[in-house]
Amino acid sequence: MEFTKLINNLESLGYTVSEFNDAEEATKYLANQLSDRTIGIGGSVTVEEMNLYDALVSRNDVYWHMRLPENMSVMEARKRANLSDLYISSVNGIAETGEIINIDNTGNRVSAISFGHDKVYFIVGENKIASSYEEALDRARNIAAPLNAKRLGVKTPCAIKGDKCYDCKSPQRICRNFSVLWEKPTGSEYEVILIHEKLGY
């Protein structure tokens, strides 16, 4: 997949963009760049597939609720992640026109990517890219969210059928927060890591 249009649009919206051939290359880049910092990570299959936590934790204090240290709750890890110097997240969809879309349950990730960190990194596999805002939104709702619901084992129609969003009223619904970054938020640095590989949901 060619990233030129997306890169040009993201840069025009204020983001720094880095491009990598594969996940291993991107992981090495981040591991070499980050040391002696506090780093928060949002819920992310992409980060898990990259083994990024293991690459960062030896030289940084890393808070990720998918890798809990002893005596720390999921909520405490999320809170510490949101108070960290840096934050790392994937996306549920990104449009070639530059909009970045995320859907969240507790809201920890959508709040963290919006405010409070020195720098936010978005890690994006080529499967997350759509041609337009409407298609990126459709991808987030009807591909990423059902797959995440299925992974988490919740009892929702999308998790059971794994095919699309049913806009359900289930008590276990995971789609409760919605974020669109139209442009880079002011006050922090943002870097989009684009990878020529399919990663995450």
mmCIF file of N, CA and C in Angstrom, residues 35-167:
data_model
loop_
_atom_site.group_PDB
_atom_site.id
_atom_site.type_symbol
_atom_site.label_atom_id
_atom_site.label_comp_id
_atom_site.label_asym_id
_atom_site.label_seq_id
_atom_site.Cartn_x
_atom_site.Cartn_y
_atom_site.Cartn_z
ATOM 1 N N SER A 35 13.848 6.448 26.395
ATOM 2 C CA SER A 35 14.505 5.944 27.605
ATOM 3 C C SER A 35 14.301 6.937 28.738
ATOM 4 N N ASP A 36 14.238 6.397 29.948
ATOM 5 C CA ASP A 36 14.083 7.205 31.171
ATOM 6 C C ASP A 36 12.828 8.080 31.141
ATOM 7 N N ARG A 37 11.752 7.520 30.610
ATOM 8 C CA ARG A 37 10.487 8.238 30.567
ATOM 9 C C ARG A 37 9.404 7.373 31.211
ATOM 10 N N THR A 38 8.294 8.020 31.587
ATOM 11 C CA THR A 38 7.108 7.250 31.954
ATOM 12 C C THR A 38 6.241 7.157 30.702
ATOM 13 N N ILE A 39 5.802 5.945 30.397
ATOM 14 C CA ILE A 39 5.075 5.686 29.161
ATOM 15 C C ILE A 39 3.777 4.962 29.480
ATOM 16 N N GLY A 40 2.685 5.469 28.962
ATOM 17 C CA GLY A 40 1.401 4.797 29.056
ATOM 18 C C GLY A 40 1.046 4.177 27.722
ATOM 19 N N ILE A 41 0.357 3.053 27.779
ATOM 20 C CA ILE A 41 -0.073 2.377 26.553
ATOM 21 C C ILE A 41 -1.565 2.085 26.656
ATOM 22 N N GLY A 42 -2.302 2.376 25.603
ATOM 23 C CA GLY A 42 -3.719 2.050 25.562
ATOM 24 C C GLY A 42 -3.929 0.593 25.186
ATOM 25 N N GLY A 43 -5.133 0.096 25.409
ATOM 26 C CA GLY A 43 -5.442 -1.270 25.005
ATOM 27 C C GLY A 43 -5.195 -1.437 23.516
ATOM 28 N N SER A 44 -4.302 -2.374 23.138
ATOM 29 C CA SER A 44 -3.894 -2.449 21.738
ATOM 30 C C SER A 44 -3.360 -3.827 21.387
ATOM 31 N N VAL A 45 -4.043 -4.485 20.458
ATOM 32 C CA VAL A 45 -3.532 -5.740 19.913
ATOM 33 C C VAL A 45 -2.300 -5.461 19.053
ATOM 34 N N THR A 46 -2.275 -4.325 18.387
ATOM 35 C CA THR A 46 -1.113 -3.936 17.579
ATOM 36 C C THR A 46 0.151 -3.897 18.428
ATOM 37 N N VAL A 47 0.088 -3.221 19.575
ATOM 38 C CA VAL A 47 1.253 -3.131 20.475
ATOM 39 C C VAL A 47 1.673 -4.518 20.948
ATOM 40 N N GLU A 48 0.677 -5.357 21.222
ATOM 41 C CA GLU A 48 0.957 -6.724 21.665
ATOM 42 C C GLU A 48 1.679 -7.506 20.573
ATOM 43 N N GLU A 49 1.202 -7.402 19.360
ATOM 44 C CA GLU A 49 1.815 -8.127 18.235
ATOM 45 C C GLU A 49 3.234 -7.646 17.953
ATOM 46 N N MET A 50 3.533 -6.397 18.268
ATOM 47 C CA MET A 50 4.865 -5.839 18.043
ATOM 48 C C MET A 50 5.861 -6.192 19.155
ATOM 49 N N ASN A 51 5.376 -6.763 20.260
ATOM 50 C CA ASN A 51 6.227 -6.985 21.447
ATOM 51 C C ASN A 51 6.860 -5.673 21.931
ATOM 52 N N LEU A 52 6.109 -4.592 21.791
ATOM 53 C CA LEU A 52 6.642 -3.273 22.099
ATOM 54 C C LEU A 52 6.844 -3.068 23.596
ATOM 55 N N TYR A 53 5.936 -3.597 24.408
ATOM 56 C CA TYR A 53 6.084 -3.461 25.860
ATOM 57 C C TYR A 53 7.437 -4.008 26.316
ATOM 58 N N ASP A 54 7.780 -5.207 25.865
ATOM 59 C CA ASP A 54 9.043 -5.821 26.266
ATOM 60 C C ASP A 54 10.242 -5.008 25.800
ATOM 61 N N ALA A 55 10.117 -4.369 24.658
ATOM 62 C CA ALA A 55 11.226 -3.565 24.127
ATOM 63 C C ALA A 55 11.419 -2.263 24.910
ATOM 64 N N LEU A 56 10.347 -1.782 25.549
ATOM 65 C CA LEU A 56 10.412 -0.481 26.235
ATOM 66 C C LEU A 56 10.634 -0.582 27.740
ATOM 67 N N VAL A 57 10.179 -1.671 28.359
ATOM 68 C CA VAL A 57 10.083 -1.716 29.822
ATOM 69 C C VAL A 57 11.443 -1.749 30.518
ATOM 70 N N SER A 58 12.487 -2.190 29.842
ATOM 71 C CA SER A 58 13.801 -2.263 30.493
ATOM 72 C C SER A 58 14.424 -0.887 30.707
ATOM 73 N N ARG A 59 14.003 0.113 29.930
ATOM 74 C CA ARG A 59 14.618 1.447 30.017
ATOM 75 C C ARG A 59 13.625 2.540 30.390
ATOM 76 N N ASN A 60 12.374 2.161 30.642
ATOM 77 C CA ASN A 60 11.332 3.140 30.954
ATOM 78 C C ASN A 60 10.383 2.566 31.998
ATOM 79 N N ASP A 61 9.611 3.432 32.637
ATOM 80 C CA ASP A 61 8.501 2.988 33.482
ATOM 81 C C ASP A 61 7.267 2.947 32.599
ATOM 82 N N VAL A 62 6.784 1.739 32.322
ATOM 83 C CA VAL A 62 5.704 1.558 31.366
ATOM 84 C C VAL A 62 4.451 1.070 32.088
ATOM 85 N N TYR A 63 3.322 1.734 31.824
ATOM 86 C CA TYR A 63 2.049 1.370 32.428
ATOM 87 C C TYR A 63 1.074 0.940 31.335
ATOM 88 N N TRP A 64 0.667 -0.329 31.431
ATOM 89 C CA TRP A 64 -0.210 -0.913 30.419
ATOM 90 C C TRP A 64 -1.113 -1.926 31.100
ATOM 91 N N HIS A 65 -2.400 -1.708 31.024
ATOM 92 C CA HIS A 65 -3.317 -2.585 31.748
ATOM 93 C C HIS A 65 -3.383 -3.992 31.162
ATOM 94 N N MET A 66 -2.771 -4.213 29.993
ATOM 95 C CA MET A 66 -2.694 -5.553 29.427
ATOM 96 C C MET A 66 -1.483 -6.331 29.949
ATOM 97 N N ARG A 67 -0.621 -5.652 30.711
ATOM 98 C CA ARG A 67 0.524 -6.287 31.368
ATOM 99 C C ARG A 67 0.652 -5.721 32.771
ATOM 100 N N LEU A 68 -0.066 -6.279 33.692
ATOM 101 C CA LEU A 68 -0.130 -5.713 35.042
ATOM 102 C C LEU A 68 1.004 -6.215 35.924
ATOM 103 N N PRO A 69 1.705 -5.314 36.618
ATOM 104 C CA PRO A 69 2.637 -5.756 37.655
ATOM 105 C C PRO A 69 1.866 -6.272 38.869
ATOM 106 N N GLU A 70 2.556 -6.944 39.755
ATOM 107 C CA GLU A 70 1.901 -7.448 40.966
ATOM 108 C C GLU A 70 1.331 -6.287 41.776
ATOM 109 N N ASN A 71 0.200 -6.545 42.390
ATOM 110 C CA ASN A 71 -0.432 -5.577 43.294
ATOM 111 C C ASN A 71 -0.894 -4.294 42.608
ATOM 112 N N MET A 72 -1.138 -4.346 41.310
ATOM 113 C CA MET A 72 -1.693 -3.174 40.625
ATOM 114 C C MET A 72 -2.961 -3.596 39.877
ATOM 115 N N SER A 73 -4.035 -2.849 40.088
ATOM 116 C CA SER A 73 -5.291 -3.154 39.422
ATOM 117 C C SER A 73 -5.294 -2.594 38.000
ATOM 118 N N VAL A 74 -6.236 -3.077 37.222
ATOM 119 C CA VAL A 74 -6.401 -2.571 35.860
ATOM 120 C C VAL A 74 -6.668 -1.067 35.881
ATOM 121 N N MET A 75 -7.543 -0.621 36.780
ATOM 122 C CA MET A 75 -7.884 0.800 36.839
ATOM 123 C C MET A 75 -6.683 1.656 37.248
ATOM 124 N N GLU A 76 -5.891 1.157 38.189
ATOM 125 C CA GLU A 76 -4.693 1.902 38.605
ATOM 126 C C GLU A 76 -3.705 2.017 37.450
ATOM 127 N N ALA A 77 -3.526 0.939 36.690
ATOM 128 C CA ALA A 77 -2.620 0.975 35.542
ATOM 129 C C ALA A 77 -3.109 1.977 34.500
ATOM 130 N N ARG A 78 -4.422 2.012 34.277
ATOM 131 C CA ARG A 78 -4.975 2.971 33.319
ATOM 132 C C ARG A 78 -4.753 4.406 33.787
ATOM 133 N N LYS A 79 -4.949 4.646 35.068
ATOM 134 C CA LYS A 79 -4.754 6.000 35.603
ATOM 135 C C LYS A 79 -3.295 6.431 35.486
ATOM 136 N N ARG A 80 -2.388 5.530 35.814
ATOM 137 C CA ARG A 80 -0.959 5.872 35.704
ATOM 138 C C ARG A 80 -0.552 6.095 34.257
ATOM 139 N N ALA A 81 -1.121 5.297 33.371
ATOM 140 C CA ALA A 81 -0.841 5.485 31.948
ATOM 141 C C ALA A 81 -1.281 6.870 31.486
ATOM 142 N N ASN A 82 -2.422 7.321 31.983
ATOM 143 C CA ASN A 82 -2.942 8.623 31.562
ATOM 144 C C ASN A 82 -2.178 9.793 32.173
ATOM 145 N N LEU A 83 -1.361 9.519 33.201
ATOM 146 C CA LEU A 83 -0.541 10.562 33.817
ATOM 147 C C LEU A 83 0.914 10.493 33.361
ATOM 148 N N SER A 84 1.218 9.640 32.416
ATOM 149 C CA SER A 84 2.593 9.430 31.981
ATOM 150 C C SER A 84 3.090 10.555 31.074
ATOM 151 N N ASP A 85 4.410 10.596 30.876
ATOM 152 C CA ASP A 85 5.013 11.601 29.980
ATOM 153 C C ASP A 85 4.550 11.391 28.542
ATOM 154 N N LEU A 86 4.560 10.131 28.128
ATOM 155 C CA LEU A 86 4.277 9.769 26.747
ATOM 156 C C LEU A 86 3.146 8.758 26.704
ATOM 157 N N TYR A 87 2.427 8.725 25.594
ATOM 158 C CA TYR A 87 1.337 7.765 25.457
ATOM 159 C C TYR A 87 1.414 7.120 24.085
ATOM 160 N N ILE A 88 1.202 5.803 24.063
ATOM 161 C CA ILE A 88 1.244 5.035 22.823
ATOM 162 C C ILE A 88 -0.112 4.372 22.607
ATOM 163 N N SER A 89 -0.647 4.541 21.412
ATOM 164 C CA SER A 89 -1.948 3.965 21.092
ATOM 165 C C SER A 89 -1.959 3.538 19.637
ATOM 166 N N SER A 90 -2.790 2.572 19.318
ATOM 167 C CA SER A 90 -3.086 2.333 17.916
ATOM 168 C C SER A 90 -4.333 3.140 17.575
ATOM 169 N N VAL A 91 -4.959 2.821 16.464
ATOM 170 C CA VAL A 91 -6.196 3.496 16.065
ATOM 171 C C VAL A 91 -7.172 2.437 15.580
ATOM 172 N N ASN A 92 -8.464 2.766 15.610
ATOM 173 C CA ASN A 92 -9.462 1.865 15.043
ATOM 174 C C ASN A 92 -9.686 2.129 13.560
ATOM 175 N N GLY A 93 -9.354 3.332 13.141
ATOM 176 C CA GLY A 93 -9.463 3.684 11.732
ATOM 177 C C GLY A 93 -8.771 5.012 11.478
ATOM 178 N N ILE A 94 -8.163 5.136 10.316
ATOM 179 C CA ILE A 94 -7.542 6.404 9.932
ATOM 180 C C ILE A 94 -7.841 6.645 8.451
ATOM 181 N N ALA A 95 -8.296 7.836 8.142
ATOM 182 C CA ALA A 95 -8.648 8.175 6.764
ATOM 183 C C ALA A 95 -7.449 8.759 6.043
ATOM 184 N N GLU A 96 -7.366 8.490 4.763
ATOM 185 C CA GLU A 96 -6.276 9.082 3.966
ATOM 186 C C GLU A 96 -6.354 10.602 3.982
ATOM 187 N N THR A 97 -7.529 11.143 4.299
ATOM 188 C CA THR A 97 -7.700 12.589 4.429
ATOM 189 C C THR A 97 -7.204 13.114 5.776
ATOM 190 N N GLY A 98 -6.835 12.207 6.710
ATOM 191 C CA GLY A 98 -6.164 12.614 7.939
ATOM 192 C C GLY A 98 -6.922 12.450 9.236
ATOM 193 N N GLU A 99 -8.231 12.140 9.192
ATOM 194 C CA GLU A 99 -8.983 11.964 10.437
ATOM 195 C C GLU A 99 -8.573 10.664 11.126
ATOM 196 N N ILE A 100 -8.414 10.732 12.450
ATOM 197 C CA ILE A 100 -8.016 9.578 13.252
ATOM 198 C C ILE A 100 -9.173 9.219 14.175
ATOM 199 N N ILE A 101 -9.640 7.965 14.087
ATOM 200 C CA ILE A 101 -10.864 7.537 14.766
ATOM 201 C C ILE A 101 -10.573 6.447 15.784
ATOM 202 N N ASN A 102 -11.130 6.609 16.973
ATOM 203 C CA ASN A 102 -11.022 5.597 18.019
ATOM 204 C C ASN A 102 -12.344 5.432 18.749
ATOM 205 N N ILE A 103 -12.672 4.189 19.077
ATOM 206 C CA ILE A 103 -13.845 3.840 19.873
ATOM 207 C C ILE A 103 -13.347 3.169 21.139
ATOM 208 N N ASP A 104 -13.965 3.491 22.276
ATOM 209 C CA ASP A 104 -13.422 3.061 23.561
ATOM 210 C C ASP A 104 -14.559 2.689 24.509
ATOM 211 N N ASN A 105 -14.220 1.956 25.540
ATOM 212 C CA ASN A 105 -15.186 1.549 26.554
ATOM 213 C C ASN A 105 -15.088 2.462 27.769
ATOM 214 N N THR A 106 -14.038 2.320 28.572
ATOM 215 C CA THR A 106 -13.925 3.118 29.799
ATOM 216 C C THR A 106 -13.573 4.574 29.506
ATOM 217 N N GLY A 107 -13.027 4.831 28.337
ATOM 218 C CA GLY A 107 -12.655 6.203 27.981
ATOM 219 C C GLY A 107 -11.212 6.538 28.278
ATOM 220 N N ASN A 108 -10.460 5.593 28.845
ATOM 221 C CA ASN A 108 -9.066 5.892 29.180
ATOM 222 C C ASN A 108 -8.247 6.234 27.942
ATOM 223 N N ARG A 109 -8.470 5.521 26.856
ATOM 224 C CA ARG A 109 -7.658 5.734 25.661
ATOM 225 C C ARG A 109 -8.053 7.012 24.934
ATOM 226 N N VAL A 110 -9.360 7.241 24.768
ATOM 227 C CA VAL A 110 -9.743 8.445 24.037
ATOM 228 C C VAL A 110 -9.414 9.712 24.826
ATOM 229 N N SER A 111 -9.424 9.629 26.151
ATOM 230 C CA SER A 111 -9.018 10.802 26.931
ATOM 231 C C SER A 111 -7.511 11.011 26.843
ATOM 232 N N ALA A 112 -6.759 9.912 26.889
ATOM 233 C CA ALA A 112 -5.298 10.022 26.891
ATOM 234 C C ALA A 112 -4.753 10.561 25.573
ATOM 235 N N ILE A 113 -5.366 10.174 24.457
ATOM 236 C CA ILE A 113 -4.839 10.644 23.169
ATOM 237 C C ILE A 113 -5.202 12.095 22.899
ATOM 238 N N SER A 114 -6.090 12.652 23.713
ATOM 239 C CA SER A 114 -6.544 14.017 23.470
ATOM 240 C C SER A 114 -5.784 15.070 24.266
ATOM 241 N N PHE A 115 -5.289 14.709 25.459
ATOM 242 C CA PHE A 115 -4.730 15.746 26.332
ATOM 243 C C PHE A 115 -3.836 15.140 27.411
ATOM 244 N N GLY A 116 -2.780 15.903 27.769
ATOM 245 C CA GLY A 116 -2.067 15.620 29.000
ATOM 246 C C GLY A 116 -0.663 15.064 28.884
ATOM 247 N N HIS A 117 -0.236 14.677 27.694
ATOM 248 C CA HIS A 117 1.086 14.062 27.543
ATOM 249 C C HIS A 117 2.032 14.979 26.777
ATOM 250 N N ASP A 118 3.322 14.791 27.017
ATOM 251 C CA ASP A 118 4.309 15.534 26.231
ATOM 252 C C ASP A 118 4.228 15.142 24.764
ATOM 253 N N LYS A 119 4.001 13.840 24.546
ATOM 254 C CA LYS A 119 3.932 13.344 23.170
ATOM 255 C C LYS A 119 3.042 12.117 23.113
ATOM 256 N N VAL A 120 2.296 11.993 22.024
ATOM 257 C CA VAL A 120 1.461 10.829 21.766
ATOM 258 C C VAL A 120 1.949 10.177 20.469
ATOM 259 N N TYR A 121 2.091 8.864 20.527
ATOM 260 C CA TYR A 121 2.441 8.078 19.339
ATOM 261 C C TYR A 121 1.233 7.252 18.910
ATOM 262 N N PHE A 122 0.859 7.347 17.640
ATOM 263 C CA PHE A 122 -0.150 6.472 17.065
ATOM 264 C C PHE A 122 0.563 5.449 16.185
ATOM 265 N N ILE A 123 0.322 4.169 16.446
ATOM 266 C CA ILE A 123 0.933 3.113 15.646
ATOM 267 C C ILE A 123 -0.139 2.528 14.735
ATOM 268 N N VAL A 124 0.128 2.561 13.430
ATOM 269 C CA VAL A 124 -0.913 2.255 12.444
ATOM 270 C C VAL A 124 -0.414 1.230 11.434
ATOM 271 N N GLY A 125 -0.986 0.030 11.467
ATOM 272 C CA GLY A 125 -0.759 -0.937 10.404
ATOM 273 C C GLY A 125 -1.568 -0.567 9.187
ATOM 274 N N GLU A 126 -1.148 -1.052 8.020
ATOM 275 C CA GLU A 126 -1.799 -0.627 6.774
ATOM 276 C C GLU A 126 -3.266 -1.045 6.689
ATOM 277 N N ASN A 127 -3.658 -2.062 7.456
ATOM 278 C CA ASN A 127 -5.056 -2.496 7.445
ATOM 279 C C ASN A 127 -5.996 -1.492 8.101
ATOM 280 N N LYS A 128 -5.471 -0.538 8.860
ATOM 281 C CA LYS A 128 -6.316 0.458 9.538
ATOM 282 C C LYS A 128 -6.675 1.648 8.649
ATOM 283 N N ILE A 129 -6.070 1.705 7.459
ATOM 284 C CA ILE A 129 -6.209 2.885 6.598
ATOM 285 C C ILE A 129 -7.402 2.737 5.664
ATOM 286 N N ALA A 130 -8.219 3.780 5.601
ATOM 287 C CA ALA A 130 -9.368 3.830 4.688
ATOM 288 C C ALA A 130 -9.263 5.088 3.834
ATOM 289 N N SER A 131 -9.961 5.102 2.723
ATOM 290 C CA SER A 131 -9.800 6.215 1.787
ATOM 291 C C SER A 131 -10.475 7.502 2.245
ATOM 292 N N SER A 132 -11.550 7.383 3.042
ATOM 293 C CA SER A 132 -12.303 8.566 3.448
ATOM 294 C C SER A 132 -12.675 8.482 4.925
ATOM 295 N N TYR A 133 -13.132 9.600 5.476
ATOM 296 C CA TYR A 133 -13.595 9.613 6.862
ATOM 297 C C TYR A 133 -14.726 8.609 7.069
ATOM 298 N N GLU A 134 -15.681 8.594 6.128
ATOM 299 C CA GLU A 134 -16.837 7.698 6.256
ATOM 300 C C GLU A 134 -16.402 6.232 6.266
ATOM 301 N N GLU A 135 -15.443 5.889 5.446
ATOM 302 C CA GLU A 135 -14.964 4.509 5.386
ATOM 303 C C GLU A 135 -14.133 4.160 6.617
ATOM 304 N N ALA A 136 -13.392 5.120 7.148
ATOM 305 C CA ALA A 136 -12.626 4.887 8.379
ATOM 306 C C ALA A 136 -13.561 4.677 9.565
ATOM 307 N N LEU A 137 -14.642 5.461 9.605
ATOM 308 C CA LEU A 137 -15.641 5.295 10.653
ATOM 309 C C LEU A 137 -16.322 3.932 10.530
ATOM 310 N N ASP A 138 -16.665 3.548 9.317
ATOM 311 C CA ASP A 138 -17.283 2.246 9.085
ATOM 312 C C ASP A 138 -16.347 1.124 9.527
ATOM 313 N N ARG A 139 -15.064 1.283 9.241
ATOM 314 C CA ARG A 139 -14.078 0.292 9.647
ATOM 315 C C ARG A 139 -14.010 0.168 11.171
ATOM 316 N N ALA A 140 -13.979 1.312 11.839
ATOM 317 C CA ALA A 140 -13.902 1.311 13.307
ATOM 318 C C ALA A 140 -15.114 0.619 13.927
ATOM 319 N N ARG A 141 -16.296 0.917 13.411
ATOM 320 C CA ARG A 141 -17.527 0.384 14.005
ATOM 321 C C ARG A 141 -17.796 -1.064 13.620
ATOM 322 N N ASN A 142 -17.535 -1.414 12.375
ATOM 323 C CA ASN A 142 -18.000 -2.700 11.855
ATOM 324 C C ASN A 142 -16.914 -3.754 11.662
ATOM 325 N N ILE A 143 -15.651 -3.367 11.852
ATOM 326 C CA ILE A 143 -14.555 -4.339 11.799
ATOM 327 C C ILE A 143 -13.821 -4.379 13.134
ATOM 328 N N ALA A 144 -13.253 -3.240 13.537
ATOM 329 C CA ALA A 144 -12.419 -3.224 14.751
ATOM 330 C C ALA A 144 -13.230 -3.535 16.010
ATOM 331 N N ALA A 145 -14.360 -2.861 16.183
ATOM 332 C CA ALA A 145 -15.127 -3.034 17.419
ATOM 333 C C ALA A 145 -15.649 -4.465 17.600
ATOM 334 N N PRO A 146 -16.262 -5.094 16.588
ATOM 335 C CA PRO A 146 -16.700 -6.477 16.777
ATOM 336 C C PRO A 146 -15.554 -7.442 17.086
ATOM 337 N N LEU A 147 -14.407 -7.257 16.420
ATOM 338 C CA LEU A 147 -13.265 -8.139 16.686
ATOM 339 C C LEU A 147 -12.737 -7.948 18.101
ATOM 340 N N ASN A 148 -12.712 -6.706 18.573
ATOM 341 C CA ASN A 148 -12.282 -6.456 19.950
ATOM 342 C C ASN A 148 -13.276 -7.028 20.955
ATOM 343 N N ALA A 149 -14.568 -6.894 20.664
ATOM 344 C CA ALA A 149 -15.593 -7.451 21.551
ATOM 345 C C ALA A 149 -15.449 -8.970 21.639
ATOM 346 N N LYS A 150 -15.200 -9.597 20.502
ATOM 347 C CA LYS A 150 -15.008 -11.050 20.474
ATOM 348 C C LYS A 150 -13.767 -11.444 21.279
ATOM 349 N N ARG A 151 -12.681 -10.700 21.109
ATOM 350 C CA ARG A 151 -11.440 -10.964 21.856
ATOM 351 C C ARG A 151 -11.668 -10.869 23.359
ATOM 352 N N LEU A 152 -12.463 -9.901 23.772
ATOM 353 C CA LEU A 152 -12.710 -9.676 25.196
ATOM 354 C C LEU A 152 -13.759 -10.617 25.776
ATOM 355 N N GLY A 153 -14.444 -11.363 24.916
ATOM 356 C CA GLY A 153 -15.403 -12.351 25.387
ATOM 357 C C GLY A 153 -16.677 -11.778 25.970
ATOM 358 N N VAL A 154 -17.065 -10.585 25.513
ATOM 359 C CA VAL A 154 -18.288 -9.979 26.035
ATOM 360 C C VAL A 154 -19.502 -10.569 25.316
ATOM 361 N N LYS A 155 -20.664 -10.440 25.970
ATOM 362 C CA LYS A 155 -21.900 -10.991 25.399
ATOM 363 C C LYS A 155 -22.657 -9.884 24.691
ATOM 364 N N THR A 156 -22.222 -9.601 23.478
ATOM 365 C CA THR A 156 -22.891 -8.615 22.627
ATOM 366 C C THR A 156 -23.159 -9.268 21.275
ATOM 367 N N PRO A 157 -24.132 -8.762 20.523
ATOM 368 C CA PRO A 157 -24.404 -9.351 19.206
ATOM 369 C C PRO A 157 -23.194 -9.344 18.281
ATOM 370 N N CYS A 158 -22.406 -8.274 18.320
ATOM 371 C CA CYS A 158 -21.250 -8.190 17.420
ATOM 372 C C CYS A 158 -20.186 -9.217 17.783
ATOM 373 N N ALA A 159 -20.035 -9.504 19.088
ATOM 374 C CA ALA A 159 -19.043 -10.484 19.514
ATOM 375 C C ALA A 159 -19.469 -11.896 19.142
ATOM 376 N N ILE A 160 -20.757 -12.162 19.277
ATOM 377 C CA ILE A 160 -21.284 -13.495 18.984
ATOM 378 C C ILE A 160 -21.223 -13.787 17.484
ATOM 379 N N LYS A 161 -21.615 -12.800 16.684
ATOM 380 C CA LYS A 161 -21.666 -13.006 15.232
ATOM 381 C C LYS A 161 -20.380 -12.563 14.538
ATOM 382 N N GLY A 162 -19.672 -11.596 15.159
ATOM 383 C CA GLY A 162 -18.385 -11.141 14.622
ATOM 384 C C GLY A 162 -18.467 -10.499 13.256
ATOM 385 N N ASP A 163 -19.610 -9.892 12.925
ATOM 386 C CA ASP A 163 -19.763 -9.393 11.562
ATOM 387 C C ASP A 163 -19.939 -7.888 11.429
ATOM 388 N N LYS A 164 -20.627 -7.239 12.402
ATOM 389 C CA LYS A 164 -20.880 -5.812 12.270
ATOM 390 C C LYS A 164 -21.369 -5.263 13.608
ATOM 391 N N CYS A 165 -21.475 -3.931 13.676
ATOM 392 C CA CYS A 165 -22.055 -3.277 14.845
ATOM 393 C C CYS A 165 -23.580 -3.365 14.773
ATOM 394 N N TYR A 166 -24.195 -3.703 15.909
ATOM 395 C CA TYR A 166 -25.651 -3.760 15.992
ATOM 396 C C TYR A 166 -26.204 -2.595 16.817
ATOM 397 N N ASP A 167 -25.330 -1.646 17.189
ATOM 398 C CA ASP A 167 -25.726 -0.523 18.038
ATOM 399 C C ASP A 167 -26.558 -1.033 19.214
#
